[in-house]
Amino acid sequence: MNTQTLPLARRADQLVGSIIDSSTSLLAQQKQDIVRFAMGAPADEAVPTDVFREIAGSIYDSSSFTYGATEGEPKLLDQLVGYLAATAEPTPAERITITAGGMQGLDLACKIFVDPGDLVAIESPTYTNGSATALSYGADLLEVPMDDDGMVVEALPGLVKEAGRTPKAIYVIPNFQNPSGTTLSAARRERLLELAHEWNAVIIDDDPYGLLRFAGEDIPGFHSISPEDPLLFSVRTFSKILAPGLRVGWVNTDPSLRPMVINAKQAMDTCTNVPNQHIVAEFIRRGGLDEHLTGLRKVYLERKQAMQSSLQRHLGDRVRFTDPEGGFFLWVTLQGEDAGISTQSLFETALAEGVAFIPGPALSPSGKFDDALRVCFASSTPERIEEGVQRLAKAMDKERAAVKGTR
């Protein structure tokens, strides 16, 4: 029996998976040394492993290994509310539901708001795990171009008019966007809120990186611009600021929506991993999060600058790249003769040379950006970044020669 003869749901054809996540398995199969610019993960040394180990040994008891409240462990909710009170996004407990990472938050948003055939506006390029979630619920995607100030919100009304219908949801990563590293300007945030209210569309505000600003000035978030806005469904995670393996995040929603969020989550996993919630709660209680974030910001700024310097030194005007003020990523676009290189083909050559990245078409549902790629600077030391860029340059030389040979 094969899948063609199984009684599959109609949505099964829309389960496109993630090239980004699949790269983890692909890289695990490699026998040679690989400089890993592909996955958007903190470096091993950026994870406070020893502290987590000590916390686990000191706080675990029977309450850590039974079912927990679906909305989240009380101790984590208390600590999170207290921590957020001193940030630009103070959030009361009645707006918070603890999730299994940011991805579950995106799934909850789409499960609650997206019907088959609904239009969902997304950035282009985008984090395709997010767009894949919308597709899994039968959404039609509307790709909106990006520039150095994030989603080109000014283009959205024209694209919507061309589509002949308004979006049900708008998916946006406002700070240090994945994959481009760009940040949505204040004016565009305000205009996006206006359009959302005009169309009665929910803004799925996915912000894994907002606490990782290492340069520039903070831009007011959606909640600061439009407090207690019922059309904001905000997704947050500890994956980028502590450790992705914890699978602990949260959503910030209108309190009236929280019972529905809890019902939807109960049909998924009953509760988020309880032992890991206890670790995160204790880490915050001890006051470690601020110090940890301060250290990350310093390290990530150094690594971003190291990657930009290496790209300039070894590739020069063969590429252009973004200049993020936080987060994990650079978006690199090939120029000149190299613009004819397919980054999907380049990926195979680069992997053989010992460096991995995410090709541009993997970050567009329609397969655009074949001349671009995403690299993560957060997960490698400056020395490894230098080595990785040298390997990338060597791979580009081989691909350019191959392209010339076919003309």
Tab-separated table of C-alpha atoms in Angstrom:
chain	number	residue	atom	x	y	z
A	1	MET	CA	0.000	0.000	0.000
A	2	ASN	CA	1.248	3.486	-0.806
A	3	THR	CA	0.019	6.980	0.040
A	4	GLN	CA	-2.046	7.138	-3.153
A	5	THR	CA	-4.292	4.344	-1.869
A	6	LEU	CA	-4.611	5.631	1.719
A	7	PRO	CA	-7.705	7.595	2.833
A	8	LEU	CA	-5.787	10.835	3.304
A	9	ALA	CA	-7.368	14.088	4.411
A	10	ARG	CA	-7.511	16.789	1.744
A	11	ARG	CA	-5.097	18.882	3.808
A	12	ALA	CA	-2.378	16.215	3.498
A	13	ASP	CA	-1.251	17.661	0.176
A	14	GLN	CA	-0.554	20.977	1.953
A	15	LEU	CA	1.813	19.456	4.525
A	16	VAL	CA	4.956	20.791	2.902
A	17	GLY	CA	7.350	20.367	5.824
A	18	SER	CA	10.431	22.495	6.422
A	19	ILE	CA	13.627	22.576	4.388
A	20	ILE	CA	15.151	24.504	7.282
A	21	ASP	CA	14.396	21.809	9.843
A	22	SER	CA	15.317	19.038	7.396
A	23	SER	CA	18.801	20.534	7.172
A	24	THR	CA	19.402	19.354	10.746
A	25	SER	CA	19.036	15.731	9.640
A	26	LEU	CA	21.036	16.360	6.467
A	27	LEU	CA	23.946	17.872	8.374
A	28	ALA	CA	23.902	15.034	10.908
A	29	GLN	CA	24.580	12.646	8.014
A	30	GLN	CA	27.701	14.489	6.873
A	31	LYS	CA	31.045	12.906	7.694
A	32	GLN	CA	33.240	15.911	6.879
A	33	ASP	CA	33.649	19.093	8.901
A	34	ILE	CA	30.793	21.517	8.160
A	35	VAL	CA	30.641	25.196	9.123
A	36	ARG	CA	26.952	25.488	9.953
A	37	PHE	CA	25.420	28.734	8.772
A	38	ALA	CA	22.118	26.968	8.036
A	39	MET	CA	20.143	26.458	11.235
A	40	GLY	CA	18.927	29.505	13.159
A	41	ALA	CA	20.049	28.273	16.553
A	42	PRO	CA	22.162	29.661	19.376
A	43	ALA	CA	25.706	28.364	19.527
A	44	ASP	CA	26.304	25.500	21.939
A	45	GLU	CA	28.368	27.807	24.135
A	46	ALA	CA	25.505	30.335	24.240
A	47	VAL	CA	23.232	27.890	26.047
A	48	PRO	CA	23.613	28.005	29.861
A	49	THR	CA	23.887	24.223	30.068
A	50	ASP	CA	25.652	24.060	33.415
A	51	VAL	CA	23.054	26.315	35.030
A	52	PHE	CA	20.220	24.226	33.581
A	53	ARG	CA	21.873	21.063	34.898
A	54	GLU	CA	22.233	22.552	38.384
A	55	ILE	CA	18.655	23.856	38.379
A	56	ALA	CA	17.287	20.462	37.339
A	57	GLY	CA	19.192	18.774	40.163
A	58	SER	CA	17.921	21.214	42.764
A	59	ILE	CA	14.259	21.880	41.935
A	60	TYR	CA	12.781	18.788	40.345
A	61	ASP	CA	10.197	16.966	42.455
A	62	SER	CA	7.070	14.934	41.721
A	63	SER	CA	5.263	18.055	40.478
A	64	SER	CA	7.774	18.283	37.643
A	65	PHE	CA	6.752	14.952	36.158
A	66	THR	CA	2.977	14.977	36.134
A	67	TYR	CA	0.441	16.732	33.944
A	68	GLY	CA	0.483	20.503	34.133
A	69	ALA	CA	-2.082	23.218	33.550
A	70	THR	CA	-2.642	23.734	29.831
A	71	GLU	CA	-2.239	27.503	30.136
A	72	GLY	CA	1.171	26.998	31.745
A	73	GLU	CA	2.802	26.218	35.056
A	74	PRO	CA	1.831	28.870	37.652
A	75	LYS	CA	5.453	29.431	38.667
A	76	LEU	CA	6.471	30.113	35.044
A	77	LEU	CA	3.502	32.395	34.424
A	78	ASP	CA	4.373	34.369	37.554
A	79	GLN	CA	8.036	34.708	36.655
A	80	LEU	CA	7.303	35.585	33.032
A	81	VAL	CA	4.780	38.270	33.956
A	82	GLY	CA	7.272	39.730	36.424
A	83	TYR	CA	10.065	39.720	33.867
A	84	LEU	CA	7.953	41.265	31.091
A	85	ALA	CA	6.800	44.025	33.433
A	86	ALA	CA	10.239	45.626	33.104
A	87	THR	CA	10.361	45.317	29.289
A	88	ALA	CA	8.727	47.280	26.474
A	89	GLU	CA	5.971	44.670	26.392
A	90	PRO	CA	4.450	44.248	29.889
A	91	THR	CA	1.842	41.510	29.697
A	92	PRO	CA	-0.666	40.386	32.361
A	93	ALA	CA	-1.145	36.682	33.040
A	94	GLU	CA	-4.657	36.630	31.557
A	95	ARG	CA	-3.137	37.304	28.122
A	96	ILE	CA	-0.480	34.564	28.281
A	97	THR	CA	-0.660	30.896	27.335
A	98	ILE	CA	2.544	28.852	27.548
A	99	THR	CA	3.275	26.897	24.361
A	100	ALA	CA	5.630	24.221	23.092
A	101	GLY	CA	7.913	26.757	21.429
A	102	GLY	CA	7.021	29.400	18.900
A	103	MET	CA	5.894	26.879	16.300
A	104	GLN	CA	2.989	25.753	18.456
A	105	GLY	CA	1.991	29.389	18.826
A	106	LEU	CA	1.863	29.740	15.036
A	107	ASP	CA	-0.138	26.536	14.770
A	108	LEU	CA	-2.626	27.758	17.373
A	109	ALA	CA	-3.078	31.033	15.501
A	110	CYS	CA	-3.775	29.290	12.211
A	111	LYS	CA	-5.965	26.651	13.831
A	112	ILE	CA	-8.160	29.345	15.369
A	113	PHE	CA	-8.285	31.875	12.520
A	114	VAL	CA	-7.586	30.191	9.174
A	115	ASP	CA	-10.195	28.275	7.184
A	116	PRO	CA	-9.472	26.458	3.896
A	117	GLY	CA	-9.347	29.013	1.106
A	118	ASP	CA	-8.658	31.989	3.386
A	119	LEU	CA	-6.070	34.490	2.210
A	120	VAL	CA	-3.030	34.928	4.457
A	121	ALA	CA	-0.552	37.720	3.664
A	122	ILE	CA	3.095	36.887	4.334
A	123	GLU	CA	6.464	38.565	3.917
A	124	SER	CA	8.553	37.513	0.918
A	125	PRO	CA	11.036	36.081	1.751
A	126	THR	CA	9.646	34.620	4.953
A	127	TYR	CA	10.155	32.003	7.635
A	128	THR	CA	8.573	29.194	5.678
A	129	ASN	CA	7.758	27.133	8.772
A	130	GLY	CA	5.206	29.866	9.450
A	131	SER	CA	3.804	29.927	5.930
A	132	ALA	CA	3.778	26.111	5.884
A	133	THR	CA	1.605	26.166	8.994
A	134	ALA	CA	-0.912	28.402	7.230
A	135	LEU	CA	-0.824	26.094	4.209
A	136	SER	CA	-1.524	23.091	6.428
A	137	TYR	CA	-4.857	24.710	7.321
A	138	GLY	CA	-5.712	25.289	3.672
A	139	ALA	CA	-4.693	28.951	3.356
A	140	ASP	CA	-3.947	30.723	0.093
A	141	LEU	CA	-0.766	32.756	0.503
A	142	LEU	CA	-0.222	36.326	-0.662
A	143	GLU	CA	3.492	37.157	-0.824
A	144	VAL	CA	4.337	40.784	-0.014
A	145	PRO	CA	7.787	42.115	-1.013
A	146	MET	CA	10.409	43.261	1.485
A	147	ASP	CA	12.930	46.089	1.547
A	148	ASP	CA	15.336	47.459	4.152
A	149	ASP	CA	12.380	48.583	6.315
A	150	GLY	CA	10.666	45.202	6.354
A	151	MET	CA	7.421	44.254	4.650
A	152	VAL	CA	6.473	46.842	2.020
A	153	VAL	CA	3.133	47.543	3.658
A	154	GLU	CA	2.416	50.242	1.065
A	155	ALA	CA	2.176	47.495	-1.562
A	156	LEU	CA	-0.314	45.438	0.416
A	157	PRO	CA	-3.567	47.232	-0.571
A	158	GLY	CA	-2.748	46.896	-4.272
A	159	LEU	CA	-1.884	43.215	-3.894
A	160	VAL	CA	-5.100	42.631	-1.976
A	161	LYS	CA	-7.111	44.417	-4.658
A	162	GLU	CA	-5.454	42.254	-7.300
A	163	ALA	CA	-6.273	39.146	-5.270
A	164	GLY	CA	-9.921	40.209	-5.176
A	165	ARG	CA	-10.368	39.558	-1.461
A	166	THR	CA	-9.005	40.725	1.860
A	167	PRO	CA	-6.692	38.635	4.020
A	168	LYS	CA	-7.957	36.782	7.060
A	169	ALA	CA	-4.525	37.023	8.640
A	170	ILE	CA	-1.231	38.858	8.114
A	171	TYR	CA	1.887	36.963	9.194
A	172	VAL	CA	4.812	39.228	10.051
A	173	ILE	CA	8.156	38.944	11.855
A	174	PRO	CA	8.667	42.590	12.851
A	175	ASN	CA	12.107	42.513	14.466
A	176	PHE	CA	15.299	41.243	12.768
A	177	GLN	CA	13.193	39.211	10.396
A	178	ASN	CA	13.944	35.624	9.501
A	179	PRO	CA	15.506	35.368	6.933
A	180	SER	CA	16.324	38.956	5.942
A	181	GLY	CA	17.385	40.427	9.296
A	182	THR	CA	15.389	43.593	8.533
A	183	THR	CA	13.104	45.386	10.991
A	184	LEU	CA	9.639	46.712	10.193
A	185	SER	CA	9.633	50.501	10.492
A	186	ALA	CA	7.406	52.319	12.975
A	187	ALA	CA	5.372	53.944	10.200
A	188	ARG	CA	4.737	50.592	8.568
A	189	ARG	CA	3.698	49.031	11.872
A	190	GLU	CA	1.103	51.752	12.305
A	191	ARG	CA	-0.152	51.365	8.745
A	192	LEU	CA	-0.339	47.579	9.073
A	193	LEU	CA	-2.528	47.968	12.153
A	194	GLU	CA	-4.790	50.337	10.230
A	195	LEU	CA	-5.152	47.849	7.386
A	196	ALA	CA	-5.803	44.984	9.806
A	197	HIS	CA	-8.711	46.904	11.308
A	198	GLU	CA	-9.992	47.941	7.901
A	199	TRP	CA	-10.071	44.307	6.782
A	200	ASN	CA	-10.789	42.710	10.192
A	201	ALA	CA	-7.637	40.649	9.720
A	202	VAL	CA	-5.603	39.250	12.598
A	203	ILE	CA	-1.904	40.164	12.734
A	204	ILE	CA	0.144	37.083	13.623
A	205	ASP	CA	3.042	38.910	15.280
A	206	ASP	CA	5.926	36.436	15.417
A	207	ASP	CA	8.837	37.934	17.366
A	208	PRO	CA	11.483	35.401	18.460
A	209	TYR	CA	14.319	37.937	18.255
A	210	GLY	CA	13.000	41.178	19.752
A	211	LEU	CA	15.020	40.811	22.964
A	212	LEU	CA	18.232	40.366	20.958
A	213	ARG	CA	18.724	43.945	19.752
A	214	PHE	CA	22.454	44.713	19.834
A	215	ALA	CA	22.495	48.040	17.930
A	216	GLY	CA	20.204	50.951	17.124
A	217	GLU	CA	17.085	52.109	18.910
A	218	ASP	CA	14.033	50.084	19.898
A	219	ILE	CA	10.959	50.559	17.709
A	220	PRO	CA	7.577	50.488	19.486
A	221	GLY	CA	5.921	47.114	19.104
A	222	PHE	CA	2.381	46.496	17.937
A	223	HIS	CA	1.163	46.299	21.541
A	224	SER	CA	2.702	49.671	22.354
A	225	ILE	CA	1.091	51.275	19.308
A	226	SER	CA	-2.308	49.638	19.828
A	227	PRO	CA	-2.672	48.417	23.451
A	228	GLU	CA	-5.046	45.515	24.137
A	229	ASP	CA	-5.794	45.181	20.425
A	230	PRO	CA	-7.954	42.057	19.878
A	231	LEU	CA	-6.558	41.649	16.349
A	232	LEU	CA	-3.036	40.964	17.645
A	233	PHE	CA	-1.994	37.356	18.134
A	234	SER	CA	1.609	37.549	19.355
A	235	VAL	CA	3.948	34.558	19.323
A	236	ARG	CA	7.060	34.479	21.528
A	237	THR	CA	9.631	31.831	22.413
A	238	PHE	CA	12.584	31.021	24.650
A	239	SER	CA	14.169	29.051	21.779
A	240	LYS	CA	16.366	31.892	20.526
A	241	ILE	CA	17.146	33.522	23.870
A	242	LEU	CA	17.744	30.372	25.960
A	243	ALA	CA	17.680	27.057	24.089
A	244	PRO	CA	15.544	25.639	21.260
A	245	GLY	CA	15.513	22.165	22.782
A	246	LEU	CA	13.487	23.423	25.747
A	247	ARG	CA	10.451	23.839	23.431
A	248	VAL	CA	8.955	26.503	25.689
A	249	GLY	CA	7.321	29.685	24.403
A	250	TRP	CA	4.153	31.682	24.890
A	251	VAL	CA	1.407	33.531	23.075
A	252	ASN	CA	-0.011	36.919	24.021
A	253	THR	CA	-3.668	37.207	23.019
A	254	ASP	CA	-6.811	39.078	23.940
A	255	PRO	CA	-8.101	37.569	27.228
A	256	SER	CA	-11.424	36.693	25.576
A	257	LEU	CA	-9.514	34.434	23.177
A	258	ARG	CA	-7.521	32.604	25.842
A	259	PRO	CA	-10.159	29.903	26.577
A	260	MET	CA	-10.211	29.069	22.865
A	261	VAL	CA	-6.413	28.943	22.782
A	262	ILE	CA	-6.449	26.574	25.761
A	263	ASN	CA	-9.094	24.357	24.134
A	264	ALA	CA	-7.069	24.213	20.920
A	265	LYS	CA	-3.884	23.381	22.808
A	266	GLN	CA	-5.571	20.655	24.841
A	267	ALA	CA	-6.360	18.896	21.579
A	268	MET	CA	-2.661	19.062	20.687
A	269	ASP	CA	-0.569	18.131	23.716
A	270	THR	CA	-2.526	18.719	26.963
A	271	CYS	CA	0.315	20.807	28.387
A	272	THR	CA	3.788	22.075	27.529
A	273	ASN	CA	6.760	20.080	28.823
A	274	VAL	CA	6.494	20.540	32.594
A	275	PRO	CA	10.134	19.882	33.649
A	276	ASN	CA	11.389	22.425	31.132
A	277	GLN	CA	8.844	24.996	32.261
A	278	HIS	CA	10.215	24.582	35.789
A	279	ILE	CA	13.784	25.113	34.541
A	280	VAL	CA	12.853	28.312	32.718
A	281	ALA	CA	10.868	29.606	35.693
A	282	GLU	CA	13.760	29.053	38.080
A	283	PHE	CA	16.266	30.569	35.647
A	284	ILE	CA	14.176	33.750	35.513
A	285	ARG	CA	13.565	33.722	39.296
A	286	ARG	CA	17.292	33.707	39.954
A	287	GLY	CA	17.682	36.836	37.825
A	288	GLY	CA	19.778	35.115	35.184
A	289	LEU	CA	17.848	36.120	32.080
A	290	ASP	CA	18.927	39.767	31.897
A	291	GLU	CA	22.589	38.922	32.374
A	292	HIS	CA	22.301	36.133	29.830
A	293	LEU	CA	20.706	38.430	27.237
A	294	THR	CA	23.341	41.102	27.807
A	295	GLY	CA	26.034	38.562	27.045
A	296	LEU	CA	24.243	37.276	23.953
A	297	ARG	CA	23.822	40.758	22.502
A	298	LYS	CA	27.539	41.451	22.818
A	299	VAL	CA	28.515	38.115	21.279
A	300	TYR	CA	26.018	38.340	18.419
A	301	LEU	CA	27.101	41.858	17.486
A	302	GLU	CA	30.707	40.654	17.288
A	303	ARG	CA	29.686	37.673	15.160
A	304	LYS	CA	27.549	39.736	12.817
A	305	GLN	CA	30.430	42.130	12.253
A	306	ALA	CA	32.813	39.207	11.771
A	307	MET	CA	30.560	37.689	9.109
A	308	GLN	CA	30.118	40.997	7.299
A	309	SER	CA	33.872	41.585	7.333
A	310	SER	CA	34.555	38.081	6.023
A	311	LEU	CA	31.978	38.435	3.242
A	312	GLN	CA	33.487	41.760	2.222
A	313	ARG	CA	37.025	40.419	2.355
A	314	HIS	CA	36.461	37.213	0.393
A	315	LEU	CA	33.517	38.075	-1.868
A	316	GLY	CA	33.547	41.871	-2.141
A	317	ASP	CA	31.120	43.174	-4.740
A	318	ARG	CA	30.124	39.656	-5.744
A	319	VAL	CA	27.436	39.865	-3.039
A	320	ARG	CA	25.375	42.382	-1.112
A	321	PHE	CA	24.029	41.673	2.336
A	322	THR	CA	21.729	43.134	4.951
A	323	ASP	CA	22.869	44.913	8.118
A	324	PRO	CA	20.602	43.766	10.972
A	325	GLU	CA	20.568	45.482	14.352
A	326	GLY	CA	19.791	42.251	16.187
A	327	GLY	CA	18.803	38.647	15.764
A	328	PHE	CA	20.622	35.853	13.960
A	329	PHE	CA	20.676	36.306	10.182
A	330	LEU	CA	22.153	37.969	7.133
A	331	TRP	CA	20.375	37.808	3.779
A	332	VAL	CA	22.995	37.553	1.045
A	333	THR	CA	22.191	38.291	-2.612
A	334	LEU	CA	24.576	37.319	-5.409
A	335	GLN	CA	25.546	40.081	-7.837
A	336	GLY	CA	27.247	40.541	-11.189
A	337	GLU	CA	28.323	37.352	-12.917
A	338	ASP	CA	27.449	35.388	-9.795
A	339	ALA	CA	23.779	36.427	-10.032
A	340	GLY	CA	23.380	33.652	-12.593
A	341	ILE	CA	24.293	31.018	-10.019
A	342	SER	CA	21.391	29.057	-8.532
A	343	THR	CA	21.836	29.001	-4.768
A	344	GLN	CA	20.097	25.612	-4.754
A	345	SER	CA	22.895	24.242	-6.924
A	346	LEU	CA	25.434	26.219	-4.911
A	347	PHE	CA	24.203	24.533	-1.735
A	348	GLU	CA	25.355	21.101	-2.954
A	349	THR	CA	28.770	22.432	-3.964
A	350	ALA	CA	29.134	24.365	-0.714
A	351	LEU	CA	28.209	21.331	1.361
A	352	ALA	CA	30.972	19.368	-0.370
A	353	GLU	CA	33.346	22.231	0.491
A	354	GLY	CA	32.265	22.101	4.137
A	355	VAL	CA	29.798	24.947	4.643
A	356	ALA	CA	25.982	24.952	4.854
A	357	PHE	CA	23.400	27.703	4.386
A	358	ILE	CA	19.727	27.947	3.423
A	359	PRO	CA	19.082	28.658	-0.283
A	360	GLY	CA	16.723	31.538	-1.052
A	361	PRO	CA	13.960	29.470	-2.727
A	362	ALA	CA	13.508	27.548	0.546
A	363	LEU	CA	12.348	30.823	2.086
A	364	SER	CA	9.599	31.579	-0.399
A	365	PRO	CA	6.494	29.410	-0.879
A	366	SER	CA	6.618	30.153	-4.610
A	367	GLY	CA	10.348	29.412	-4.897
A	368	LYS	CA	11.641	32.937	-5.502
A	369	PHE	CA	15.122	34.256	-4.634
A	370	ASP	CA	17.237	31.717	-6.474
A	371	ASP	CA	20.049	34.302	-6.385
A	372	ALA	CA	19.982	34.688	-2.578
A	373	LEU	CA	20.748	32.737	0.574
A	374	ARG	CA	20.384	32.981	4.341
A	375	VAL	CA	23.319	32.631	6.710
A	376	CYS	CA	23.189	32.490	10.502
A	377	PHE	CA	26.006	34.328	12.260
A	378	ALA	CA	24.842	33.520	15.803
A	379	SER	CA	25.887	29.883	15.894
A	380	SER	CA	29.572	30.181	14.906
A	381	THR	CA	32.642	31.813	16.404
A	382	PRO	CA	34.415	34.524	14.384
A	383	GLU	CA	37.142	32.012	13.527
A	384	ARG	CA	34.620	29.495	12.202
A	385	ILE	CA	32.778	32.264	10.346
A	386	GLU	CA	36.014	33.188	8.555
A	387	GLU	CA	36.592	29.559	7.610
A	388	GLY	CA	32.998	29.146	6.453
A	389	VAL	CA	33.036	32.233	4.242
A	390	GLN	CA	36.301	31.100	2.643
A	391	ARG	CA	34.662	27.780	1.848
A	392	LEU	CA	31.596	29.577	0.471
A	393	ALA	CA	33.800	31.687	-1.802
A	394	LYS	CA	35.529	28.557	-3.090
A	395	ALA	CA	32.135	26.958	-3.803
A	396	MET	CA	30.994	30.089	-5.650
A	397	ASP	CA	34.138	29.999	-7.789
A	398	LYS	CA	33.325	26.425	-8.797
A	399	GLU	CA	29.678	27.233	-9.528
A	400	ARG	CA	30.582	30.298	-11.594
A	401	ALA	CA	32.989	28.206	-13.658
A	402	ALA	CA	30.271	25.606	-14.161
A	403	VAL	CA	27.743	28.231	-15.264
A	404	LYS	CA	30.262	29.697	-17.736
A	405	GLY	CA	30.970	26.220	-19.072
A	406	THR	CA	27.327	25.701	-20.042
A	407	ARG	CA	27.083	28.911	-22.105
